[in-house]
GROMACS .gro file of C-alpha atoms in nm:
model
  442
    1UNK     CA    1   0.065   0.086   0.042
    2UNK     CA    2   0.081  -0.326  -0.001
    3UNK     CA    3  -0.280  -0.296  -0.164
    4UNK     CA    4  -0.228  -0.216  -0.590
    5UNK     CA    5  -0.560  -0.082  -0.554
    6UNK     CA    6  -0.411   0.219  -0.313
    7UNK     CA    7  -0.122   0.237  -0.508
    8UNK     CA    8  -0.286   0.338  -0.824
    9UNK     CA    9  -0.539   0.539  -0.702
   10UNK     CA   10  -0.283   0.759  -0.474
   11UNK     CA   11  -0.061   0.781  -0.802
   12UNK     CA   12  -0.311   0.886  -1.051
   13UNK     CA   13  -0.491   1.139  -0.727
   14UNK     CA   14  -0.089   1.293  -0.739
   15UNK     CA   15  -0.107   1.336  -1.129
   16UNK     CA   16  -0.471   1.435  -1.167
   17UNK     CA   17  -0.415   1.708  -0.892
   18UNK     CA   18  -0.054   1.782  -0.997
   19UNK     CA   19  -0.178   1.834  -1.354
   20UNK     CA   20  -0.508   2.055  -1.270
   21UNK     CA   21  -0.298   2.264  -1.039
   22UNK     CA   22  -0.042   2.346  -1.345
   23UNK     CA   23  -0.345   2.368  -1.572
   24UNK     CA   24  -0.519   2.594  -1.301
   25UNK     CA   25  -0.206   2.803  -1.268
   26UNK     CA   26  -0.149   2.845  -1.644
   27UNK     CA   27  -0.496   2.951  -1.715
   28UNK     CA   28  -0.493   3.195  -1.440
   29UNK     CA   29  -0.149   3.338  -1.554
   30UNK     CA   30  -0.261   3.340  -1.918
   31UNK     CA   31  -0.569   3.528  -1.822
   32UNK     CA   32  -0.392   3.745  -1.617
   33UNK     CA   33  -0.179   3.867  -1.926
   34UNK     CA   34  -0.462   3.855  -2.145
   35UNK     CA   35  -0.614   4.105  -1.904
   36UNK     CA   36  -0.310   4.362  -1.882
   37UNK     CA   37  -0.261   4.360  -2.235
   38UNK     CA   38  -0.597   4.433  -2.296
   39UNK     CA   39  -0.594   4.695  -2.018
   40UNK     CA   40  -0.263   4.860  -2.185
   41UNK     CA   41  -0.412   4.879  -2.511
   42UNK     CA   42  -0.713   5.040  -2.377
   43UNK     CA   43  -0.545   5.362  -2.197
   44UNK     CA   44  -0.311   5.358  -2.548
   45UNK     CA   45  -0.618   5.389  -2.731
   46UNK     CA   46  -0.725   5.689  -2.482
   47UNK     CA   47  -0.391   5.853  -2.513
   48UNK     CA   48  -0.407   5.847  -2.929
   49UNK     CA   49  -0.765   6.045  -2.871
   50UNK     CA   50  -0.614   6.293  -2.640
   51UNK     CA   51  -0.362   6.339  -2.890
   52UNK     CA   52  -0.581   6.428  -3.114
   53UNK     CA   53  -0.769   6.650  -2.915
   54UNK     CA   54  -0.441   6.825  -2.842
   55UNK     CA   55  -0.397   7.164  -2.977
   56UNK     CA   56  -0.153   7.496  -2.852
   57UNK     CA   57  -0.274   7.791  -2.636
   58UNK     CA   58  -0.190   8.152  -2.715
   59UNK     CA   59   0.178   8.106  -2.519
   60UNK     CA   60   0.248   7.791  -2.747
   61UNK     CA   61   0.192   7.559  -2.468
   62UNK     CA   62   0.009   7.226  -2.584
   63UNK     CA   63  -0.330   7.197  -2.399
   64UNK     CA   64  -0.643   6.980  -2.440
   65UNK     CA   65  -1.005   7.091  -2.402
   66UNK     CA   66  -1.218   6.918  -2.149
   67UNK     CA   67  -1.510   6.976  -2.430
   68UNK     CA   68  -1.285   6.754  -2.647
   69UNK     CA   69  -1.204   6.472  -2.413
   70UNK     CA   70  -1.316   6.142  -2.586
   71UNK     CA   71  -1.394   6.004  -2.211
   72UNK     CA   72  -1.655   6.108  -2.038
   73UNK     CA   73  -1.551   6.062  -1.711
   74UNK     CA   74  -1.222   6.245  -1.761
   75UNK     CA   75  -1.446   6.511  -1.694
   76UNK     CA   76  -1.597   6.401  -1.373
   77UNK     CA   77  -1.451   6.395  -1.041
   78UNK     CA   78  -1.408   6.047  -0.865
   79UNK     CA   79  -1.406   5.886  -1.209
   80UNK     CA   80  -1.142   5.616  -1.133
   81UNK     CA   81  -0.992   5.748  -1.503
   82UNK     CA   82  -0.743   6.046  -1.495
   83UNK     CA   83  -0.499   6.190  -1.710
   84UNK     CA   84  -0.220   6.507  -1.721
   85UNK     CA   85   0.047   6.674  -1.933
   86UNK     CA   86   0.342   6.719  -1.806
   87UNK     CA   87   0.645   6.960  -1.989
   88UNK     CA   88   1.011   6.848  -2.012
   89UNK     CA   89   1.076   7.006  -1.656
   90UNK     CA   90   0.809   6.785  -1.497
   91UNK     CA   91   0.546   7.063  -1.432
   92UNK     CA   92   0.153   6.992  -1.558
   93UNK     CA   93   0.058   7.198  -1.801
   94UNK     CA   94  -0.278   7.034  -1.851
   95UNK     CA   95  -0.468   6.753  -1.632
   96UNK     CA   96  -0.800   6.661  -1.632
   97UNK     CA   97  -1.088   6.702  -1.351
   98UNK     CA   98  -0.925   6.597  -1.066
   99UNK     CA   99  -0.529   6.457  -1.143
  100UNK     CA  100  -0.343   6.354  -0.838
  101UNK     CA  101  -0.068   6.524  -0.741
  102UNK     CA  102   0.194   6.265  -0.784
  103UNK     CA  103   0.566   6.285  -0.833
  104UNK     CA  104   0.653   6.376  -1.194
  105UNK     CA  105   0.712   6.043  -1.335
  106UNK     CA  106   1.027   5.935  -1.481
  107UNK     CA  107   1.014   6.072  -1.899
  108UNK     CA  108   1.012   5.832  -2.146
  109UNK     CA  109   1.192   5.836  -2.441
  110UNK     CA  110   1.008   6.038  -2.738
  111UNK     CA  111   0.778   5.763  -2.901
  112UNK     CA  112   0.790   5.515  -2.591
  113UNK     CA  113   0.564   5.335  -2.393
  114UNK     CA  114   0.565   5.294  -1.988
  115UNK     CA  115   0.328   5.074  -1.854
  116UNK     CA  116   0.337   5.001  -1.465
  117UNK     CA  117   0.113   4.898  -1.180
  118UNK     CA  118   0.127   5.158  -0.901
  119UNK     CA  119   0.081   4.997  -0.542
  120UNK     CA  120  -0.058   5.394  -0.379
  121UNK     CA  121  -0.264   5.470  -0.502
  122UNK     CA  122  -0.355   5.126  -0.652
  123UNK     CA  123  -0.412   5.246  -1.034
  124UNK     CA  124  -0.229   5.155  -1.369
  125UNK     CA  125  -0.050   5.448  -1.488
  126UNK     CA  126   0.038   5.487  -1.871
  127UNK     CA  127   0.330   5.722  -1.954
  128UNK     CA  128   0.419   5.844  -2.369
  129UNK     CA  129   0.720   6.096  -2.446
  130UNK     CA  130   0.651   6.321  -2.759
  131UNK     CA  131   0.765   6.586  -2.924
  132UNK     CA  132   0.505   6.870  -3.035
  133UNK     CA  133   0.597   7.084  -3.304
  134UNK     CA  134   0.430   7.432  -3.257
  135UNK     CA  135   0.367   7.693  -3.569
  136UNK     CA  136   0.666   7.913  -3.476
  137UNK     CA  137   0.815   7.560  -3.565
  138UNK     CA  138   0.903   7.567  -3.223
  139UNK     CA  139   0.997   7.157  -3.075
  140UNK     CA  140   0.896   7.129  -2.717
  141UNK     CA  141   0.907   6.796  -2.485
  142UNK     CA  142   0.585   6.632  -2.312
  143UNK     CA  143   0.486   6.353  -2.134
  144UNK     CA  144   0.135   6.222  -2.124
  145UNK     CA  145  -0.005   6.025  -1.810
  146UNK     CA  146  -0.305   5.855  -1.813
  147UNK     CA  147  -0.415   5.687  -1.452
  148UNK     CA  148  -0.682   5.425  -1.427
  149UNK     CA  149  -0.831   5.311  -1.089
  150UNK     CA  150  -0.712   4.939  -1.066
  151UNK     CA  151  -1.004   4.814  -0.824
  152UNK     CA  152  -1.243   4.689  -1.100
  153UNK     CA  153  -0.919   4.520  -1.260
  154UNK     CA  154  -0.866   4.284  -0.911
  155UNK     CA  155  -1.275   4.257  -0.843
  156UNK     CA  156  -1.244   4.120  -1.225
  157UNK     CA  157  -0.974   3.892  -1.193
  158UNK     CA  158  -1.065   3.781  -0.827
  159UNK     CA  159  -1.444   3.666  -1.001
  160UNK     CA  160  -1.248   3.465  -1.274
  161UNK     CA  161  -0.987   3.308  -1.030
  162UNK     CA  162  -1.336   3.201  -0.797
  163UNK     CA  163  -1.471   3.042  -1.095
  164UNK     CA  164  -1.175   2.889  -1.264
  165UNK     CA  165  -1.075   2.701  -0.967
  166UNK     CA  166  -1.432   2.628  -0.792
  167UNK     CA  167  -1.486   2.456  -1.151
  168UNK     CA  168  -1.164   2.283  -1.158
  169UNK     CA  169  -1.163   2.142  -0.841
  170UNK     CA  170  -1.505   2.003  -0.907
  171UNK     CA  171  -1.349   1.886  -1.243
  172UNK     CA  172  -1.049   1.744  -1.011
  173UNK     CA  173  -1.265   1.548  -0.804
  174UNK     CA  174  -1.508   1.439  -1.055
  175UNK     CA  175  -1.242   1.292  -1.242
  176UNK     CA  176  -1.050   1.125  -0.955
  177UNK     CA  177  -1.387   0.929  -0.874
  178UNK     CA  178  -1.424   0.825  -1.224
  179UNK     CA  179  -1.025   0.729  -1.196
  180UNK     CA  180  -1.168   0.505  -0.861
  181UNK     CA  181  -1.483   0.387  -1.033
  182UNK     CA  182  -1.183   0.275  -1.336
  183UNK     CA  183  -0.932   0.111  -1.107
  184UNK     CA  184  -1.215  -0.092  -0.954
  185UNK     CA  185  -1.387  -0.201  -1.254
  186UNK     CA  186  -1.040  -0.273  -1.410
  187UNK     CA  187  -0.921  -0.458  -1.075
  188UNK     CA  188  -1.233  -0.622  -1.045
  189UNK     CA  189  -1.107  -0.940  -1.239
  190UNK     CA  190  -0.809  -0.952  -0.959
  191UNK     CA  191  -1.034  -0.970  -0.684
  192UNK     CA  192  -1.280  -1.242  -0.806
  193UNK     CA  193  -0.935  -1.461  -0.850
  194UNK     CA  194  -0.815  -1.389  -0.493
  195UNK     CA  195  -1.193  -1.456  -0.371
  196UNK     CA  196  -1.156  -1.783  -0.537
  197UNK     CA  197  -0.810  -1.892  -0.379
  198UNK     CA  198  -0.949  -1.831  -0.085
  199UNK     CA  199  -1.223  -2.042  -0.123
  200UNK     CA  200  -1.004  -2.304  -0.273
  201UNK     CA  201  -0.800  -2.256   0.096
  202UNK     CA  202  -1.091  -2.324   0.287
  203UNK     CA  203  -1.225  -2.596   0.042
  204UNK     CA  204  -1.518  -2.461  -0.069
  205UNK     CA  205  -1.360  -2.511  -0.458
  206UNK     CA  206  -1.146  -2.720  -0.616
  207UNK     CA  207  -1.014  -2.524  -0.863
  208UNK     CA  208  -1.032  -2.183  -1.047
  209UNK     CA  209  -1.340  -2.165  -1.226
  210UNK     CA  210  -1.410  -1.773  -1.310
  211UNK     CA  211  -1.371  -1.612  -1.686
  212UNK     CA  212  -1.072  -1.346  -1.670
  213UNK     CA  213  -0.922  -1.104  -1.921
  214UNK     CA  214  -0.662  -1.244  -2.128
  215UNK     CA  215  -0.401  -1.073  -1.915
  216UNK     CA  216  -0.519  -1.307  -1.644
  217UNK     CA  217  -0.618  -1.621  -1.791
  218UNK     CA  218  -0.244  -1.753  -1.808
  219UNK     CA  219  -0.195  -1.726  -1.435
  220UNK     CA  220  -0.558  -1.856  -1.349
  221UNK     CA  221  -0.433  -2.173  -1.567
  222UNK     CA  222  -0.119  -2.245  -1.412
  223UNK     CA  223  -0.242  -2.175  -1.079
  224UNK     CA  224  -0.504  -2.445  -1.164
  225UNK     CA  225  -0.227  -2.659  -1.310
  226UNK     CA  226   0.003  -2.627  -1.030
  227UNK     CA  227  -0.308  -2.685  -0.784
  228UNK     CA  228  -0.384  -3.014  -0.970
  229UNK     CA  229  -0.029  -3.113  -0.994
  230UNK     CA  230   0.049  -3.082  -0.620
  231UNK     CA  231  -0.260  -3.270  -0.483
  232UNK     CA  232  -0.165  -3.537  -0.756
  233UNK     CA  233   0.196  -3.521  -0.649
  234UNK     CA  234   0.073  -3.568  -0.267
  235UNK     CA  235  -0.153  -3.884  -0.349
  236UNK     CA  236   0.149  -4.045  -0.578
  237UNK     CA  237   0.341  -3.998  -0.221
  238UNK     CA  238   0.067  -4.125   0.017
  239UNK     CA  239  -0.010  -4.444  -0.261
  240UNK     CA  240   0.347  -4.513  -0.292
  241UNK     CA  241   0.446  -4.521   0.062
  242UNK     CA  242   0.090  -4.701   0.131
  243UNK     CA  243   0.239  -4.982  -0.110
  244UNK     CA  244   0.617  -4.950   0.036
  245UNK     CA  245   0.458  -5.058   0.427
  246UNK     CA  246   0.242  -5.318   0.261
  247UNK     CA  247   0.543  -5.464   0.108
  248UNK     CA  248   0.744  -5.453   0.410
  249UNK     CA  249   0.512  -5.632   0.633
  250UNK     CA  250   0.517  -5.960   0.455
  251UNK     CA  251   0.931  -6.016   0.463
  252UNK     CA  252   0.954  -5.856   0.838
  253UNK     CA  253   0.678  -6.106   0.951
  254UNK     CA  254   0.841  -6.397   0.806
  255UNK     CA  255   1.188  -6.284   0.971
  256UNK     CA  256   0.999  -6.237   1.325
  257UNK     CA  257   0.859  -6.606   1.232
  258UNK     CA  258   1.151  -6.721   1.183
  259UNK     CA  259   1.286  -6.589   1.517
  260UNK     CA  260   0.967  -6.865   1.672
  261UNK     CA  261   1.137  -7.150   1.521
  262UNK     CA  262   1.320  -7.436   1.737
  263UNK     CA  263   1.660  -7.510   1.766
  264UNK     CA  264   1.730  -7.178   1.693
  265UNK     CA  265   2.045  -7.059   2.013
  266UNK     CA  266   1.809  -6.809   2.256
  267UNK     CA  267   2.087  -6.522   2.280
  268UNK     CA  268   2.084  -6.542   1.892
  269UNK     CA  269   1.696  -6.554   1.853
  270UNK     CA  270   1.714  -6.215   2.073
  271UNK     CA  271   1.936  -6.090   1.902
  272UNK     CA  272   1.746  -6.116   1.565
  273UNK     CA  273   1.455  -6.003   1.702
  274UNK     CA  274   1.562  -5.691   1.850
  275UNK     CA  275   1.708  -5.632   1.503
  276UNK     CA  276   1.362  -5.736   1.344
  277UNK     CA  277   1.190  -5.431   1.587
  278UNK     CA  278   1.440  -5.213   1.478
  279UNK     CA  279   1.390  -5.233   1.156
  280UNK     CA  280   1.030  -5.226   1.178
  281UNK     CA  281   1.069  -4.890   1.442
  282UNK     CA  282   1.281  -4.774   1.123
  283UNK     CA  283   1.027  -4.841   0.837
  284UNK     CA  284   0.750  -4.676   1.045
  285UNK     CA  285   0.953  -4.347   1.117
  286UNK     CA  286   1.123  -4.328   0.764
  287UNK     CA  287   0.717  -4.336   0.648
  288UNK     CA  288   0.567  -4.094   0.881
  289UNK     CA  289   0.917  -3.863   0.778
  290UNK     CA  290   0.815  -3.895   0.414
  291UNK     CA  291   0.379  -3.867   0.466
  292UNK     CA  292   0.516  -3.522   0.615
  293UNK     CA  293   0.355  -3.303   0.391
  294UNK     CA  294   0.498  -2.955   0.533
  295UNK     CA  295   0.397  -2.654   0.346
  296UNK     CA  296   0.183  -2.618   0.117
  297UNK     CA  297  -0.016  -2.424  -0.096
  298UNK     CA  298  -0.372  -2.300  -0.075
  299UNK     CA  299  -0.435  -2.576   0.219
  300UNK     CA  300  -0.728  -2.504   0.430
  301UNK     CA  301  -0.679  -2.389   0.809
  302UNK     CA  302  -0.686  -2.656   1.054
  303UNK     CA  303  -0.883  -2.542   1.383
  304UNK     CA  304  -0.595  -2.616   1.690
  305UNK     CA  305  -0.800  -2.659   1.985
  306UNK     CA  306  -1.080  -2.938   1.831
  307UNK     CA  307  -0.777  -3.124   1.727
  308UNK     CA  308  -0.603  -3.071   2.071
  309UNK     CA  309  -0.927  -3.197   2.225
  310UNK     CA  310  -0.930  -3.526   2.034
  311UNK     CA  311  -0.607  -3.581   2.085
  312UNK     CA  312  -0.660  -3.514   2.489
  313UNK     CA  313  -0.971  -3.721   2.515
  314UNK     CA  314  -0.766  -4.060   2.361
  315UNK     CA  315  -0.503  -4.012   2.597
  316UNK     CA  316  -0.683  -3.955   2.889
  317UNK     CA  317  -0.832  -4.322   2.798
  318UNK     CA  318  -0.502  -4.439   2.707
  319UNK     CA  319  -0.299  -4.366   3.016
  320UNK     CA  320  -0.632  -4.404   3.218
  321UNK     CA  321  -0.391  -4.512   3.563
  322UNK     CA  322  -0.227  -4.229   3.537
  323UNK     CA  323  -0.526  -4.024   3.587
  324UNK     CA  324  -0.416  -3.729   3.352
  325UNK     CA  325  -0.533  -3.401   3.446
  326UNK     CA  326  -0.539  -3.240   3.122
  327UNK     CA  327  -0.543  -2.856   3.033
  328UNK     CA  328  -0.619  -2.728   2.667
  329UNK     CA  329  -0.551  -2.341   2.654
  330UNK     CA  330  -0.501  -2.316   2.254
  331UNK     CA  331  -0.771  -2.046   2.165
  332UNK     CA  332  -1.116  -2.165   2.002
  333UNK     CA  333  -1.042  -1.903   1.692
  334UNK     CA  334  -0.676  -1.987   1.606
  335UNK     CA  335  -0.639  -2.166   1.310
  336UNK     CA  336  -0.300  -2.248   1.135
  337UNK     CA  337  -0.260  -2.351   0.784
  338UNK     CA  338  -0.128  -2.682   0.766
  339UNK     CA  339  -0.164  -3.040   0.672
  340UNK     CA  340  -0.424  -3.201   0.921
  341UNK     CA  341  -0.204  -3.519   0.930
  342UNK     CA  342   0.119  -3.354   0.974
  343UNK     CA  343  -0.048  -3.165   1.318
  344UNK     CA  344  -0.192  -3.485   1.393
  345UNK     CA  345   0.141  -3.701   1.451
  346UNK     CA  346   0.337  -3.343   1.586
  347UNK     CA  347   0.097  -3.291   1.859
  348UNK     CA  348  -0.011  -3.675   1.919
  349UNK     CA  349   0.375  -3.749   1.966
  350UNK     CA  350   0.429  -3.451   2.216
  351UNK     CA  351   0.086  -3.505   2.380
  352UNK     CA  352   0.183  -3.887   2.402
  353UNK     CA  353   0.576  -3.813   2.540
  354UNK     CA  354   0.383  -3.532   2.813
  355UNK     CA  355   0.110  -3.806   2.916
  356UNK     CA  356   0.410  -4.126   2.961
  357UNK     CA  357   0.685  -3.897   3.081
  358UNK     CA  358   0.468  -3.677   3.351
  359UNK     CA  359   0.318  -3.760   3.674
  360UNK     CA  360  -0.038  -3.656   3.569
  361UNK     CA  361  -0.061  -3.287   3.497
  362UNK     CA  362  -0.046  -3.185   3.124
  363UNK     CA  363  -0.102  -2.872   2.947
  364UNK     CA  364  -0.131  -2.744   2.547
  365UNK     CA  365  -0.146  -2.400   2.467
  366UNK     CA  366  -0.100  -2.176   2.154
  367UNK     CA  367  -0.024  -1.854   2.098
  368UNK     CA  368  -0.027  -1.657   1.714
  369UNK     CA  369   0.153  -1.333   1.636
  370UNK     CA  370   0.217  -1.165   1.325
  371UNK     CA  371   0.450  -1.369   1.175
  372UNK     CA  372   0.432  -1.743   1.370
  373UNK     CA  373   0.275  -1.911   1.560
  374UNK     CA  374   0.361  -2.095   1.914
  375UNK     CA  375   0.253  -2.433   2.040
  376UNK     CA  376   0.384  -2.492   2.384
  377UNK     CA  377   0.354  -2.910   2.565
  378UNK     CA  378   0.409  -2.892   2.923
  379UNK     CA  379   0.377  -3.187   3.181
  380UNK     CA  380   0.495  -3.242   3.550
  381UNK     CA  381   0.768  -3.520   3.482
  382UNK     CA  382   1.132  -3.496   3.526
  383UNK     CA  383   1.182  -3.284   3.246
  384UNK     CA  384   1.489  -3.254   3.026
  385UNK     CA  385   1.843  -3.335   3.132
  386UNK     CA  386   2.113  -3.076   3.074
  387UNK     CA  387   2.198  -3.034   2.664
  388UNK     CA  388   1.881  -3.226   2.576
  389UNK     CA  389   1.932  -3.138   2.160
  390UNK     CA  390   2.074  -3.486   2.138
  391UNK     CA  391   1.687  -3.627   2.244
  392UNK     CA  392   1.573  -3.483   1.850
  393UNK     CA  393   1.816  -3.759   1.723
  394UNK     CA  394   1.648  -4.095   1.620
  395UNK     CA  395   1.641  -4.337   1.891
  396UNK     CA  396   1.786  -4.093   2.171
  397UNK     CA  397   1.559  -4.113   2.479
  398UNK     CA  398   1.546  -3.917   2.848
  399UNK     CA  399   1.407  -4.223   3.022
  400UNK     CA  400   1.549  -4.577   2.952
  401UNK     CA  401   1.280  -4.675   3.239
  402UNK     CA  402   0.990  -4.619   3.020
  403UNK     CA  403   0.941  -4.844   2.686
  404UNK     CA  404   0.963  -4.691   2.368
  405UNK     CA  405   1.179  -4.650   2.083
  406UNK     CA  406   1.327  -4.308   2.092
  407UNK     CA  407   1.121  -4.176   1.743
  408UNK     CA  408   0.894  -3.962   1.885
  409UNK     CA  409   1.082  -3.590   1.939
  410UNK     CA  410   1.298  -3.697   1.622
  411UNK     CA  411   0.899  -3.711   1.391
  412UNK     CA  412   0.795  -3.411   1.567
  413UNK     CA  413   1.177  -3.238   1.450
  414UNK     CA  414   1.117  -3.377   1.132
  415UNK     CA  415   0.755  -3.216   1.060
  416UNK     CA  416   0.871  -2.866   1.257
  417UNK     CA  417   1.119  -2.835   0.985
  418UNK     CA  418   0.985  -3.004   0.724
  419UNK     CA  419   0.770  -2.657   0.761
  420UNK     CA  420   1.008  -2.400   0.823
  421UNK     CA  421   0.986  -2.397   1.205
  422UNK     CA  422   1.165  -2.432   1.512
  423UNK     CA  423   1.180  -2.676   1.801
  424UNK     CA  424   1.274  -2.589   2.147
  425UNK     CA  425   1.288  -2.783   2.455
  426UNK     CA  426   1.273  -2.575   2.840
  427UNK     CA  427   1.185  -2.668   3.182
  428UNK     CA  428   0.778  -2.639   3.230
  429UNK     CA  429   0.650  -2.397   3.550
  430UNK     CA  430   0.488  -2.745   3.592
  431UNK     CA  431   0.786  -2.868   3.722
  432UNK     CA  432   0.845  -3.103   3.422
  433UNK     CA  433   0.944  -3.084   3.025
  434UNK     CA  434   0.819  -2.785   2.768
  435UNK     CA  435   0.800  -2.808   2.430
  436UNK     CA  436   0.757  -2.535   2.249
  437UNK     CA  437   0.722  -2.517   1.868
  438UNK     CA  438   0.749  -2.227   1.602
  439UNK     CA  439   0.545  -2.298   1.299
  440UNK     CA  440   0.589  -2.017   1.048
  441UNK     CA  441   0.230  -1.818   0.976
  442UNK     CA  442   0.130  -1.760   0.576
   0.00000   0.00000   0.00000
């Protein structure tokens, strides 16, 4: 559910299908009524033309003639339409061709209605109390039952709840594709932008150049303005620190001239010029701390392993006595988004402290999960002494024995979290030092 796209289509699926199914449900119910109403009003109608057809026998008793039936099929067997007479004491005194022989149904009141669904047999059965009036003015108590078959009632309703919801679910799914077709022409506009980041990332584009809705055209500008204002931002840094190193060099090589200079004492002309490569040791760390770019936005993926191999190939030539043997396991298709120059100086200083420190054997390798990614240095050399955290501290070194200034691991700390990583130092299966470092994946 991280895509909008999904999100809004699974919503508005939930309300289109939550809404036809209560529409669906409504009409069928609605129907339904409309269907017993009309069937109560029918075998009402029937019972008024019995009524009328009514008359009394020689012993007073009220009888209809099957002559006089208004219904045709009251007068044939099998019908599915039946009716009787019953007297106050529950006994038929009249029924038509073939009346089941059911229990004598409760009486309703004189002048009331009973309408009921009977489950066996499956008929609707109609029940109205009355009072006739003979001519000896004599009252007497009935009840009139009319029976209908219900069968052609459900084959009815069963055809109209078939087509209702064949029809709505086509109207359902008809509308949830027009509801996809929607979302995609309205979300359209949102994918073209994140089409164009990404080729900003791999610098295909410098900028956002598409026409969006004026919803979108606020964040397409300050995307572009932020975009502009960081690479501007970057180059002010690079220029100014460009300028601060030119400037430098002039006064620190008239100090180390200075240091050439007769009649100056010798312990005092060391002195000053170990202070002189100090401070120029300083300068250069200070700038490479500040050039660190660490993360930024809409950068394009550097490919590990080509810059592992140039880095590999001007070592090998550089410690050429040593005759490195030199291992690059990063794989060819990881790729990590960073600033070229800040993986530059993070691997050259680690490739450059494995190559000095080791006895020959050296080995890169990379590994990327889900959230980070690994870079691991190994080498053969003596490896780390016990509590080696202090060696990330400017000018703290392992081995006195070899020349150097003790900036290296303290650049590469610098960088790692100048990006939001981590730096760890283990003993290598090589025998020697292992660097490993955590570089947060976005």
């Amino acid at each position: 559910m991280n895509s909008l796209r999904t999100r809004l289509l699974v919503a508005a699926a939930l309300i289109v299908v939550a809404f036809g199914s209560l529409t669906g449900l409504i009409l069928e119910r609605s129907f339904q009524n409309a269907m017993l109403q009309a069937q109560q009003d029918k075998m009402q109608t029937l019972v008024y033309s019995l009524l009328g057809a009514a008359s009394t026998n020689a012993f007073g008793e009220l009888t209809i003639a099957l002559e006089a039936v208004p219904d045709p099929r009251l007068r044939q067997p099998l019908s599915g339409l039946e009716a009787a007479l019953f007297d106050d004491e529950g006994v038929i005194v009249w029924s038509s061709a073939d009346f089941l022989r059911l229990r004598p149904p409760a009486s309703p009141e004189v002048g009331e209605w009973r309408f009921e669904r009977l489950a066996d047999p499956n008929a609707f059965a109609l029940s109205f109390g009355l009072r006739w009036i003979d001519s000896a003015d004599d009252p007497r108590r009935y009840t009139i039952v009319v029976l209908e078959d219900a069968n052609a009632w459900d084959r009815q309703l069963g055809t109209f709840r078939r087509t209702l919801w064949f029809w709505l679910g086509a109207t359902l799914a008809a509308l949830t594709l027009a509801l996809l077709l929607l979302l995609r022409w309205g979300l359209k506009p949102l994918r073209q932008l994140g089409s164009e980041l990404q080729r900003i990332e791999r610098g295909e584009q410098q900028q956002i150049q598409g026409h969006y809705p004026q919803e979108i055209q606020p964040l397409a500008r300050d995307l572009n303005t932020m975009i502009t204002a960081e690479r501007n931002q970057q180059t002010r840094y690079r220029n100014a620190l460009g300028d601060l190193a030119h400037t430098l060099k002039t006064p620190l090589a008239v100090l180390r001239g200075m240091t050439a200079q007769s009649g100056l004492d010798e312990g005092f002309r060391c002195q000053l010029g170990e202070q002189i490569d100090r401070m120029q040791h300083i300068v250069d760390h200070q700038l490479r701390r500040a050039a660190a770019a660490g993360t930024r936005t809409l950068t394009e993926p550097v490919a590990l392993r080509s810059l592992c191999d140039k880095l590999l190939t001007a070592i090998v030539k550089v410690y050429a006595d040593k005759r490195l043997q030199v291992d690059n396991a990063v794989p060819e298709h990881l790729r990590l988004r960073a600033d070229q120059g800040d993986l530059y100086d993070l691997l050259g200083n680690l490739i450059d402290n494995a190559a000095k420190y080791g006895n020959g054997q050296l080995r890169v390798s990379a590994l990327s999960g889900s959230r980070q990614c690994l870079i691991v240095v190994e080498d053969d050399g003596a490896g780390f002494p016990p509590q080696a955290e202090h060696l990330l501290q400017r000018g703290a070194r392992a081995d006195e024995r070899q020349p150097g200034q003790g900036l290296g691991l303290a650049a590469v700390a610098d960088i790692v979290r100048a990006y939001g990583g981590r730096l760890l130092l283990d003993r290598s299966p090589l025998g020697g030092a292992k660097v490993i470092v955590a570089l947060p994946l976005r």
